[in-house]
């Protein structure tokens, strides 16, 4: 029931915006839960949208960040096709139909019943904690480090790196390391329990980013982030430390 109410709330908020209405007709609702975070960033020149799914985050980025170019990565063919339909005519958006990771390779992706829970890591507790996200198949997808796809001068600042990849966050970050200095913010979904086999948990990712000059700035959670009174995951916003903060 909560999931249905959440979807209805998103739909009602979207009808006032022509772009959002068009997306709704294609079965895609923008991620209104990210509106406040995006609006708080001020001027942004580039958004790297890793794990774009069908365009939920990119839609909200277009509206909240009117100067930003959005470069989105989505390896699942069906999701990428819907993303392309949703973003047809949006000149500020570019779609790359591949995954980001630490090395250039081809890997199997574990496709789940809810496609937005699919991962390059095998589900562990994911389907137990979130029923309906069990694995239903596998596909081979292309994987590459960010600097194999995008040149440094394409990331115009201020820049945001957004990562929502179901447990594969650490590998994505390692593949982005050579370009991390181009980013002012990192926004990533991180977990406190092993929802996917072998995933790096939130404390370790936080520490990794800390040693590379990023400070945790905020944690965004919803009622779906908690199970049995325990926080399972959340969206974590990091910003690049200033010289004063580094001192």
PDB file of C-alpha atoms in Angstrom:
ATOM      1  CA  UNK A   1       0.000   0.000   0.000  1.00  0.00           C
ATOM      2  CA  UNK A   2       2.818   2.426   0.845  1.00  0.00           C
ATOM      3  CA  UNK A   3       4.423   1.775  -2.540  1.00  0.00           C
ATOM      4  CA  UNK A   4       1.130   2.484  -4.323  1.00  0.00           C
ATOM      5  CA  UNK A   5       0.586   5.701  -2.365  1.00  0.00           C
ATOM      6  CA  UNK A   6       4.145   6.791  -3.144  1.00  0.00           C
ATOM      7  CA  UNK A   7       3.573   6.231  -6.876  1.00  0.00           C
ATOM      8  CA  UNK A   8       0.256   8.110  -6.797  1.00  0.00           C
ATOM      9  CA  UNK A   9       1.906  11.018  -4.995  1.00  0.00           C
ATOM     10  CA  UNK A  10       4.640  11.175  -7.637  1.00  0.00           C
ATOM     11  CA  UNK A  11       2.069  11.127 -10.426  1.00  0.00           C
ATOM     12  CA  UNK A  12       0.007  13.920  -8.891  1.00  0.00           C
ATOM     13  CA  UNK A  13       3.102  16.121  -8.525  1.00  0.00           C
ATOM     14  CA  UNK A  14       4.078  15.518 -12.147  1.00  0.00           C
ATOM     15  CA  UNK A  15       0.881  16.543 -13.936  1.00  0.00           C
ATOM     16  CA  UNK A  16       1.728  20.249 -13.669  1.00  0.00           C
ATOM     17  CA  UNK A  17       4.917  19.911 -15.745  1.00  0.00           C
ATOM     18  CA  UNK A  18       4.708  19.202 -19.524  1.00  0.00           C
ATOM     19  CA  UNK A  19       7.958  17.202 -19.583  1.00  0.00           C
ATOM     20  CA  UNK A  20       6.862  15.164 -16.584  1.00  0.00           C
ATOM     21  CA  UNK A  21       3.399  14.567 -18.078  1.00  0.00           C
ATOM     22  CA  UNK A  22       4.992  13.222 -21.245  1.00  0.00           C
ATOM     23  CA  UNK A  23       7.177  10.892 -19.160  1.00  0.00           C
ATOM     24  CA  UNK A  24       4.149   9.662 -17.231  1.00  0.00           C
ATOM     25  CA  UNK A  25       2.458   8.706 -20.490  1.00  0.00           C
ATOM     26  CA  UNK A  26       5.493   6.479 -21.104  1.00  0.00           C
ATOM     27  CA  UNK A  27       5.230   4.984 -17.628  1.00  0.00           C
ATOM     28  CA  UNK A  28       8.055   6.975 -16.022  1.00  0.00           C
ATOM     29  CA  UNK A  29       7.682   9.208 -12.966  1.00  0.00           C
ATOM     30  CA  UNK A  30      10.464  11.685 -12.091  1.00  0.00           C
ATOM     31  CA  UNK A  31      12.248  11.153  -8.781  1.00  0.00           C
ATOM     32  CA  UNK A  32      10.553  13.875  -6.740  1.00  0.00           C
ATOM     33  CA  UNK A  33      12.375  12.570  -3.675  1.00  0.00           C
ATOM     34  CA  UNK A  34      15.575  14.068  -5.126  1.00  0.00           C
ATOM     35  CA  UNK A  35      14.140  17.518  -5.854  1.00  0.00           C
ATOM     36  CA  UNK A  36      15.279  19.119  -2.597  1.00  0.00           C
ATOM     37  CA  UNK A  37      18.818  17.782  -2.834  1.00  0.00           C
ATOM     38  CA  UNK A  38      19.236  18.843  -6.465  1.00  0.00           C
ATOM     39  CA  UNK A  39      17.763  22.288  -5.868  1.00  0.00           C
ATOM     40  CA  UNK A  40      20.183  22.836  -2.970  1.00  0.00           C
ATOM     41  CA  UNK A  41      23.249  22.501  -5.210  1.00  0.00           C
ATOM     42  CA  UNK A  42      22.775  25.796  -7.015  1.00  0.00           C
ATOM     43  CA  UNK A  43      24.414  26.123 -10.427  1.00  0.00           C
ATOM     44  CA  UNK A  44      25.569  22.822 -11.921  1.00  0.00           C
ATOM     45  CA  UNK A  45      27.254  22.410 -15.301  1.00  0.00           C
ATOM     46  CA  UNK A  46      27.363  18.610 -15.652  1.00  0.00           C
ATOM     47  CA  UNK A  47      25.576  15.627 -14.123  1.00  0.00           C
ATOM     48  CA  UNK A  48      27.046  12.159 -14.636  1.00  0.00           C
ATOM     49  CA  UNK A  49      24.047   9.891 -14.037  1.00  0.00           C
ATOM     50  CA  UNK A  50      25.283   6.335 -13.395  1.00  0.00           C
ATOM     51  CA  UNK A  51      22.482   3.795 -13.214  1.00  0.00           C
ATOM     52  CA  UNK A  52      19.986   5.924 -15.092  1.00  0.00           C
ATOM     53  CA  UNK A  53      17.281   3.241 -15.354  1.00  0.00           C
ATOM     54  CA  UNK A  54      14.385   4.790 -17.321  1.00  0.00           C
ATOM     55  CA  UNK A  55      15.219   8.417 -16.606  1.00  0.00           C
ATOM     56  CA  UNK A  56      13.669   9.173 -13.228  1.00  0.00           C
ATOM     57  CA  UNK A  57      16.696  11.047 -11.866  1.00  0.00           C
ATOM     58  CA  UNK A  58      17.605  12.660 -15.187  1.00  0.00           C
ATOM     59  CA  UNK A  59      14.107  14.137 -15.483  1.00  0.00           C
ATOM     60  CA  UNK A  60      14.385  15.817 -12.101  1.00  0.00           C
ATOM     61  CA  UNK A  61      17.919  17.004 -12.876  1.00  0.00           C
ATOM     62  CA  UNK A  62      16.665  18.687 -16.050  1.00  0.00           C
ATOM     63  CA  UNK A  63      14.094  20.642 -14.078  1.00  0.00           C
ATOM     64  CA  UNK A  64      16.156  21.503 -10.991  1.00  0.00           C
ATOM     65  CA  UNK A  65      19.424  22.238 -12.803  1.00  0.00           C
ATOM     66  CA  UNK A  66      18.489  24.285 -15.890  1.00  0.00           C
ATOM     67  CA  UNK A  67      22.096  24.838 -17.013  1.00  0.00           C
ATOM     68  CA  UNK A  68      23.298  21.262 -16.586  1.00  0.00           C
ATOM     69  CA  UNK A  69      24.164  18.742 -19.247  1.00  0.00           C
ATOM     70  CA  UNK A  70      23.133  15.234 -18.141  1.00  0.00           C
ATOM     71  CA  UNK A  71      25.272  12.291 -19.278  1.00  0.00           C
ATOM     72  CA  UNK A  72      23.451   9.089 -18.347  1.00  0.00           C
ATOM     73  CA  UNK A  73      24.630   5.457 -18.221  1.00  0.00           C
ATOM     74  CA  UNK A  74      22.196   2.525 -18.425  1.00  0.00           C
ATOM     75  CA  UNK A  75      23.235  -0.978 -19.571  1.00  0.00           C
ATOM     76  CA  UNK A  76      19.855  -2.765 -19.544  1.00  0.00           C
ATOM     77  CA  UNK A  77      18.467  -2.664 -23.119  1.00  0.00           C
ATOM     78  CA  UNK A  78      14.776  -2.296 -22.225  1.00  0.00           C
ATOM     79  CA  UNK A  79      15.426   0.413 -19.648  1.00  0.00           C
ATOM     80  CA  UNK A  80      17.742   2.266 -22.034  1.00  0.00           C
ATOM     81  CA  UNK A  81      15.111   2.144 -24.796  1.00  0.00           C
ATOM     82  CA  UNK A  82      12.487   3.666 -22.521  1.00  0.00           C
ATOM     83  CA  UNK A  83      14.980   6.268 -21.318  1.00  0.00           C
ATOM     84  CA  UNK A  84      15.619   7.240 -24.946  1.00  0.00           C
ATOM     85  CA  UNK A  85      11.885   7.623 -25.615  1.00  0.00           C
ATOM     86  CA  UNK A  86      11.373   9.704 -22.482  1.00  0.00           C
ATOM     87  CA  UNK A  87      14.281  11.998 -23.353  1.00  0.00           C
ATOM     88  CA  UNK A  88      13.544  12.352 -27.055  1.00  0.00           C
ATOM     89  CA  UNK A  89      14.259  15.939 -28.066  1.00  0.00           C
ATOM     90  CA  UNK A  90      16.088  16.810 -24.845  1.00  0.00           C
ATOM     91  CA  UNK A  91      19.348  18.256 -26.181  1.00  0.00           C
ATOM     92  CA  UNK A  92      20.928  18.489 -22.718  1.00  0.00           C
ATOM     93  CA  UNK A  93      20.762  14.711 -22.227  1.00  0.00           C
ATOM     94  CA  UNK A  94      23.087  12.067 -23.662  1.00  0.00           C
ATOM     95  CA  UNK A  95      22.624   8.331 -23.074  1.00  0.00           C
ATOM     96  CA  UNK A  96      25.418   5.756 -22.963  1.00  0.00           C
ATOM     97  CA  UNK A  97      24.121   2.190 -23.139  1.00  0.00           C
ATOM     98  CA  UNK A  98      26.736   0.611 -20.900  1.00  0.00           C
ATOM     99  CA  UNK A  99      27.694   0.215 -17.251  1.00  0.00           C
ATOM    100  CA  UNK A 100      30.563   1.937 -15.487  1.00  0.00           C
ATOM    101  CA  UNK A 101      33.119  -0.037 -13.504  1.00  0.00           C
ATOM    102  CA  UNK A 102      36.784  -0.296 -12.561  1.00  0.00           C
ATOM    103  CA  UNK A 103      37.994  -1.891 -15.818  1.00  0.00           C
ATOM    104  CA  UNK A 104      36.845  -2.221 -19.413  1.00  0.00           C
ATOM    105  CA  UNK A 105      35.204  -5.615 -19.837  1.00  0.00           C
ATOM    106  CA  UNK A 106      31.963  -7.485 -20.472  1.00  0.00           C
ATOM    107  CA  UNK A 107      30.099  -8.804 -17.430  1.00  0.00           C
ATOM    108  CA  UNK A 108      26.820 -10.579 -16.701  1.00  0.00           C
ATOM    109  CA  UNK A 109      24.185  -8.403 -15.084  1.00  0.00           C
ATOM    110  CA  UNK A 110      21.680 -10.060 -12.757  1.00  0.00           C
ATOM    111  CA  UNK A 111      18.247  -8.945 -13.985  1.00  0.00           C
ATOM    112  CA  UNK A 112      15.601  -8.771 -11.275  1.00  0.00           C
ATOM    113  CA  UNK A 113      11.808  -8.819 -11.385  1.00  0.00           C
ATOM    114  CA  UNK A 114      11.903  -5.090 -10.722  1.00  0.00           C
ATOM    115  CA  UNK A 115      14.451  -4.002 -13.290  1.00  0.00           C
ATOM    116  CA  UNK A 116      15.692  -1.074 -11.204  1.00  0.00           C
ATOM    117  CA  UNK A 117      17.062  -3.584  -8.663  1.00  0.00           C
ATOM    118  CA  UNK A 118      19.257  -5.334 -11.257  1.00  0.00           C
ATOM    119  CA  UNK A 119      22.966  -5.428 -10.489  1.00  0.00           C
ATOM    120  CA  UNK A 120      26.363  -6.570 -11.702  1.00  0.00           C
ATOM    121  CA  UNK A 121      26.529  -8.308  -8.311  1.00  0.00           C
ATOM    122  CA  UNK A 122      24.370 -11.309  -7.442  1.00  0.00           C
ATOM    123  CA  UNK A 123      21.450 -10.545  -5.104  1.00  0.00           C
ATOM    124  CA  UNK A 124      22.075 -11.628  -1.508  1.00  0.00           C
ATOM    125  CA  UNK A 125      19.575 -10.233   1.022  1.00  0.00           C
ATOM    126  CA  UNK A 126      17.993  -7.945  -1.584  1.00  0.00           C
ATOM    127  CA  UNK A 127      14.934 -10.067  -2.376  1.00  0.00           C
ATOM    128  CA  UNK A 128      14.453 -10.967   1.294  1.00  0.00           C
ATOM    129  CA  UNK A 129      14.492  -7.337   2.416  1.00  0.00           C
ATOM    130  CA  UNK A 130      12.610  -6.069  -0.629  1.00  0.00           C
ATOM    131  CA  UNK A 131      10.178  -8.737  -1.887  1.00  0.00           C
ATOM    132  CA  UNK A 132       9.602  -8.739  -5.632  1.00  0.00           C
ATOM    133  CA  UNK A 133      13.229  -7.979  -6.492  1.00  0.00           C
ATOM    134  CA  UNK A 134      14.360 -11.584  -7.044  1.00  0.00           C
ATOM    135  CA  UNK A 135      16.589 -12.531  -9.977  1.00  0.00           C
ATOM    136  CA  UNK A 136      14.795 -13.564 -13.178  1.00  0.00           C
ATOM    137  CA  UNK A 137      17.658 -13.787 -15.675  1.00  0.00           C
ATOM    138  CA  UNK A 138      21.084 -12.609 -16.777  1.00  0.00           C
ATOM    139  CA  UNK A 139      22.448 -10.522 -19.643  1.00  0.00           C
ATOM    140  CA  UNK A 140      25.937  -9.667 -20.850  1.00  0.00           C
ATOM    141  CA  UNK A 141      26.653  -5.933 -20.758  1.00  0.00           C
ATOM    142  CA  UNK A 142      29.574  -3.679 -21.623  1.00  0.00           C
ATOM    143  CA  UNK A 143      31.440  -2.126 -18.689  1.00  0.00           C
ATOM    144  CA  UNK A 144      34.035   0.651 -18.817  1.00  0.00           C
ATOM    145  CA  UNK A 145      35.794   3.177 -16.568  1.00  0.00           C
ATOM    146  CA  UNK A 146      34.415   6.695 -16.922  1.00  0.00           C
ATOM    147  CA  UNK A 147      37.596   8.038 -18.551  1.00  0.00           C
ATOM    148  CA  UNK A 148      37.275   5.449 -21.338  1.00  0.00           C
ATOM    149  CA  UNK A 149      33.949   7.021 -22.315  1.00  0.00           C
ATOM    150  CA  UNK A 150      34.133  10.707 -21.410  1.00  0.00           C
ATOM    151  CA  UNK A 151      37.072  13.104 -21.607  1.00  0.00           C
ATOM    152  CA  UNK A 152      37.895  15.331 -18.654  1.00  0.00           C
ATOM    153  CA  UNK A 153      37.064  18.482 -20.614  1.00  0.00           C
ATOM    154  CA  UNK A 154      33.509  17.218 -21.175  1.00  0.00           C
ATOM    155  CA  UNK A 155      32.810  17.498 -17.445  1.00  0.00           C
ATOM    156  CA  UNK A 156      32.073  21.196 -17.087  1.00  0.00           C
ATOM    157  CA  UNK A 157      31.866  22.339 -13.501  1.00  0.00           C
ATOM    158  CA  UNK A 158      30.369  22.573 -11.091  1.00  0.00           C
ATOM    159  CA  UNK A 159      29.725  18.850 -11.575  1.00  0.00           C
ATOM    160  CA  UNK A 160      27.727  16.134  -9.832  1.00  0.00           C
ATOM    161  CA  UNK A 161      28.487  12.408  -9.964  1.00  0.00           C
ATOM    162  CA  UNK A 162      25.320  10.439  -9.171  1.00  0.00           C
ATOM    163  CA  UNK A 163      25.589   6.669  -8.597  1.00  0.00           C
ATOM    164  CA  UNK A 164      22.664   4.260  -8.148  1.00  0.00           C
ATOM    165  CA  UNK A 165      23.948   0.836  -9.115  1.00  0.00           C
ATOM    166  CA  UNK A 166      22.647  -1.638  -6.545  1.00  0.00           C
ATOM    167  CA  UNK A 167      25.802  -2.551  -4.665  1.00  0.00           C
ATOM    168  CA  UNK A 168      28.343  -1.827  -7.414  1.00  0.00           C
ATOM    169  CA  UNK A 169      29.154   1.667  -6.117  1.00  0.00           C
ATOM    170  CA  UNK A 170      32.772   0.998  -5.125  1.00  0.00           C
ATOM    171  CA  UNK A 171      33.679  -0.395  -8.536  1.00  0.00           C
ATOM    172  CA  UNK A 172      32.053   2.591 -10.241  1.00  0.00           C
ATOM    173  CA  UNK A 173      33.984   5.000  -8.022  1.00  0.00           C
ATOM    174  CA  UNK A 174      37.254   3.221  -8.756  1.00  0.00           C
ATOM    175  CA  UNK A 175      36.514   3.584 -12.461  1.00  0.00           C
ATOM    176  CA  UNK A 176      35.850   7.293 -11.941  1.00  0.00           C
ATOM    177  CA  UNK A 177      38.935   7.919  -9.792  1.00  0.00           C
ATOM    178  CA  UNK A 178      41.037   9.562 -12.502  1.00  0.00           C
ATOM    179  CA  UNK A 179      38.237  12.104 -13.020  1.00  0.00           C
ATOM    180  CA  UNK A 180      37.116  12.593  -9.410  1.00  0.00           C
ATOM    181  CA  UNK A 181      38.885  15.940  -9.265  1.00  0.00           C
ATOM    182  CA  UNK A 182      36.378  17.217 -11.840  1.00  0.00           C
ATOM    183  CA  UNK A 183      33.447  16.712  -9.452  1.00  0.00           C
ATOM    184  CA  UNK A 184      32.156  19.000  -6.740  1.00  0.00           C
ATOM    185  CA  UNK A 185      29.605  16.506  -5.401  1.00  0.00           C
ATOM    186  CA  UNK A 186      29.067  12.757  -5.291  1.00  0.00           C
ATOM    187  CA  UNK A 187      25.543  11.469  -4.644  1.00  0.00           C
ATOM    188  CA  UNK A 188      25.317   7.713  -4.120  1.00  0.00           C
ATOM    189  CA  UNK A 189      22.879   5.127  -2.829  1.00  0.00           C
ATOM    190  CA  UNK A 190      24.776   3.100  -0.202  1.00  0.00           C
ATOM    191  CA  UNK A 191      23.799   0.180   2.021  1.00  0.00           C
ATOM    192  CA  UNK A 192      24.550  -0.890   5.588  1.00  0.00           C
ATOM    193  CA  UNK A 193      23.817  -4.576   4.923  1.00  0.00           C
ATOM    194  CA  UNK A 194      24.967  -6.843   2.109  1.00  0.00           C
ATOM    195  CA  UNK A 195      21.962  -6.685  -0.199  1.00  0.00           C
ATOM    196  CA  UNK A 196      24.204  -7.878  -3.056  1.00  0.00           C
ATOM    197  CA  UNK A 197      26.995 -10.430  -2.732  1.00  0.00           C
ATOM    198  CA  UNK A 198      30.351  -8.818  -2.060  1.00  0.00           C
ATOM    199  CA  UNK A 199      29.171  -5.213  -2.151  1.00  0.00           C
ATOM    200  CA  UNK A 200      31.193  -2.590  -0.309  1.00  0.00           C
ATOM    201  CA  UNK A 201      29.111  -1.182   2.548  1.00  0.00           C
ATOM    202  CA  UNK A 202      28.455   2.456   3.379  1.00  0.00           C
ATOM    203  CA  UNK A 203      31.184   3.002   6.024  1.00  0.00           C
ATOM    204  CA  UNK A 204      33.920   1.766   3.682  1.00  0.00           C
ATOM    205  CA  UNK A 205      32.686   3.879   0.741  1.00  0.00           C
ATOM    206  CA  UNK A 206      32.455   6.925   3.004  1.00  0.00           C
ATOM    207  CA  UNK A 207      36.048   6.338   4.116  1.00  0.00           C
ATOM    208  CA  UNK A 208      37.259   5.849   0.544  1.00  0.00           C
ATOM    209  CA  UNK A 209      35.742   9.157  -0.535  1.00  0.00           C
ATOM    210  CA  UNK A 210      37.043  10.910   2.580  1.00  0.00           C
ATOM    211  CA  UNK A 211      40.631  10.010   1.691  1.00  0.00           C
ATOM    212  CA  UNK A 212      40.050  11.436  -1.782  1.00  0.00           C
ATOM    213  CA  UNK A 213      38.867  14.808  -0.599  1.00  0.00           C
ATOM    214  CA  UNK A 214      35.090  14.386  -0.206  1.00  0.00           C
ATOM    215  CA  UNK A 215      33.156  15.040   3.005  1.00  0.00           C
ATOM    216  CA  UNK A 216      29.784  13.532   3.811  1.00  0.00           C
ATOM    217  CA  UNK A 217      27.286  16.388   3.648  1.00  0.00           C
ATOM    218  CA  UNK A 218      23.926  14.681   4.185  1.00  0.00           C
ATOM    219  CA  UNK A 219      21.954  11.441   4.194  1.00  0.00           C
ATOM    220  CA  UNK A 220      18.520  11.217   2.567  1.00  0.00           C
ATOM    221  CA  UNK A 221      16.208   8.368   3.549  1.00  0.00           C
ATOM    222  CA  UNK A 222      12.581   7.336   3.095  1.00  0.00           C
ATOM    223  CA  UNK A 223      10.348   4.942   4.982  1.00  0.00           C
ATOM    224  CA  UNK A 224      11.466   2.286   2.471  1.00  0.00           C
ATOM    225  CA  UNK A 225      15.047   2.666   3.775  1.00  0.00           C
ATOM    226  CA  UNK A 226      14.137   0.983   7.050  1.00  0.00           C
ATOM    227  CA  UNK A 227      13.294  -2.643   7.813  1.00  0.00           C
ATOM    228  CA  UNK A 228      12.332  -3.820  11.299  1.00  0.00           C
ATOM    229  CA  UNK A 229      13.496  -0.524  12.754  1.00  0.00           C
ATOM    230  CA  UNK A 230      16.948  -0.705  11.176  1.00  0.00           C
ATOM    231  CA  UNK A 231      18.285   1.630   8.501  1.00  0.00           C
ATOM    232  CA  UNK A 232      19.163  -0.539   5.502  1.00  0.00           C
ATOM    233  CA  UNK A 233      20.272   2.035   2.958  1.00  0.00           C
ATOM    234  CA  UNK A 234      20.107   5.687   2.035  1.00  0.00           C
ATOM    235  CA  UNK A 235      21.197   8.315  -0.470  1.00  0.00           C
ATOM    236  CA  UNK A 236      24.466   9.941   0.617  1.00  0.00           C
ATOM    237  CA  UNK A 237      25.601  13.373  -0.576  1.00  0.00           C
ATOM    238  CA  UNK A 238      29.306  14.232  -0.465  1.00  0.00           C
ATOM    239  CA  UNK A 239      30.963  17.505  -1.390  1.00  0.00           C
ATOM    240  CA  UNK A 240      34.560  18.245  -2.249  1.00  0.00           C
ATOM    241  CA  UNK A 241      36.324  19.713   0.735  1.00  0.00           C
ATOM    242  CA  UNK A 242      37.495  23.305   0.576  1.00  0.00           C
ATOM    243  CA  UNK A 243      41.087  24.233   1.385  1.00  0.00           C
ATOM    244  CA  UNK A 244      39.938  25.250   4.882  1.00  0.00           C
ATOM    245  CA  UNK A 245      38.265  21.914   5.459  1.00  0.00           C
ATOM    246  CA  UNK A 246      41.365  20.056   4.249  1.00  0.00           C
ATOM    247  CA  UNK A 247      43.587  21.962   6.669  1.00  0.00           C
TER     248      UNK A 247
END
